Amino acid sequence: MAEIFWTAEAEADFLTLDSKAQQVIRRRVEILKQFPMAGTAMSDRWKGFRKLYARPWWIVYTVPSPNKVIVAYLLHERTDWQRGAYI
């Protein structure tokens, strides 16, 4: 079972969300404990990251080892992935 770590940025973003959004994200992140590769592999400037949808948020994470998942970012679905900016 993988251990989940959060970057300071992802944790700060998580704490700004309402309790319903936090619950949805928390449930999706729990999946990563059993299935770290559950999300879709990303490409281009996001190479090495994976993303898992928790409507309307994308959980962007990396898996540096089979037993470790790092939640790096929480990005709204309206984020421009190429620029990393909110549309």
Short mmCIF file of C-alpha atoms in Angstrom, two decimals:
data_model
loop_
_atom_site.label_atom_id
_atom_site.label_comp_id
_atom_site.label_asym_id
_atom_site.label_seq_id
_atom_site.Cartn_x
_atom_site.Cartn_y
_atom_site.Cartn_z
CA MET A 1 0.00 0.00 0.00
CA ALA A 2 1.39 3.40 -1.00
CA GLU A 3 1.84 6.22 1.47
CA ILE A 4 0.38 9.57 0.42
CA PHE A 5 2.30 12.82 0.80
CA TRP A 6 1.10 16.33 -0.09
CA THR A 7 3.20 19.26 -1.23
CA ALA A 8 2.71 22.47 0.72
CA GLU A 9 1.00 24.02 -2.32
CA ALA A 10 -1.46 21.15 -2.77
CA GLU A 11 -2.25 21.05 0.93
CA ALA A 12 -2.81 24.82 1.06
CA ASP A 13 -5.15 24.63 -1.95
CA PHE A 14 -7.01 21.70 -0.38
CA LEU A 15 -7.60 23.64 2.83
CA THR A 16 -9.22 26.53 0.93
CA LEU A 17 -11.93 24.24 -0.48
CA ASP A 18 -15.33 23.67 1.07
CA SER A 19 -15.94 20.43 2.97
CA LYS A 20 -17.85 18.79 0.10
CA ALA A 21 -14.98 19.35 -2.35
CA GLN A 22 -12.48 18.16 0.25
CA GLN A 23 -14.48 14.97 0.75
CA VAL A 24 -14.57 14.23 -3.00
CA ILE A 25 -10.83 14.82 -3.34
CA ARG A 26 -10.02 12.81 -0.21
CA ARG A 27 -11.97 9.80 -1.56
CA ARG A 28 -10.14 9.95 -4.88
CA VAL A 29 -6.73 10.28 -3.20
CA GLU A 30 -7.54 7.21 -1.07
CA ILE A 31 -7.73 5.16 -4.30
CA LEU A 32 -4.07 5.98 -4.91
CA LYS A 33 -3.04 4.08 -1.78
CA GLN A 34 -4.08 0.82 -3.43
CA PHE A 35 -3.64 1.85 -7.06
CA PRO A 36 -0.93 4.52 -7.40
CA MET A 37 -1.03 4.33 -11.19
CA ALA A 38 -4.83 4.82 -11.36
CA GLY A 39 -4.57 8.25 -12.93
CA THR A 40 -3.65 9.12 -16.50
CA ALA A 41 0.00 9.73 -17.37
CA MET A 42 0.65 13.31 -18.44
CA SER A 43 2.98 14.58 -21.17
CA ASP A 44 4.89 17.62 -22.37
CA ARG A 45 5.79 19.93 -19.50
CA TRP A 46 3.89 17.61 -17.14
CA LYS A 47 5.93 14.51 -18.01
CA GLY A 48 6.44 12.39 -14.89
CA PHE A 49 3.10 13.42 -13.42
CA ARG A 50 -0.24 11.66 -13.43
CA LYS A 51 -3.72 13.15 -13.06
CA LEU A 52 -6.88 11.85 -11.44
CA TYR A 53 -10.22 13.61 -11.82
CA ALA A 54 -12.26 14.66 -8.79
CA ARG A 55 -14.83 16.89 -10.43
CA PRO A 56 -14.23 19.80 -10.89
CA TRP A 57 -10.64 19.30 -9.70
CA TRP A 58 -7.67 17.47 -11.16
CA ILE A 59 -5.39 15.82 -8.63
CA VAL A 60 -1.92 16.06 -10.15
CA TYR A 61 0.54 13.69 -8.55
CA THR A 62 3.74 11.75 -9.02
CA VAL A 63 4.75 8.23 -8.04
CA PRO A 64 8.47 8.26 -7.23
CA SER A 65 8.30 4.65 -5.96
CA PRO A 66 5.62 1.94 -5.74
CA ASN A 67 5.06 2.79 -2.08
CA LYS A 68 5.00 6.58 -2.36
CA VAL A 69 2.55 9.01 -3.96
CA ILE A 70 3.08 12.77 -3.84
CA VAL A 71 0.04 14.96 -4.47
CA ALA A 72 1.71 17.95 -6.12
CA TYR A 73 -1.17 20.15 -7.28
CA LEU A 74 -4.93 20.51 -7.21
CA LEU A 75 -5.99 22.22 -10.43
CA HIS A 76 -9.48 23.32 -11.38
CA GLU A 77 -10.84 21.75 -14.56
CA ARG A 78 -10.70 25.18 -16.22
CA THR A 79 -6.94 25.39 -15.83
CA ASP A 80 -4.99 25.92 -19.04
CA TRP A 81 -2.57 22.98 -18.73
CA GLN A 82 0.02 24.44 -21.07
CA ARG A 83 0.32 27.72 -19.19
CA GLY A 84 -0.70 26.42 -15.77
CA ALA A 85 -3.14 29.32 -15.59
CA TYR A 86 -6.82 29.39 -14.76
CA ILE A 87 -8.97 30.27 -17.78
#
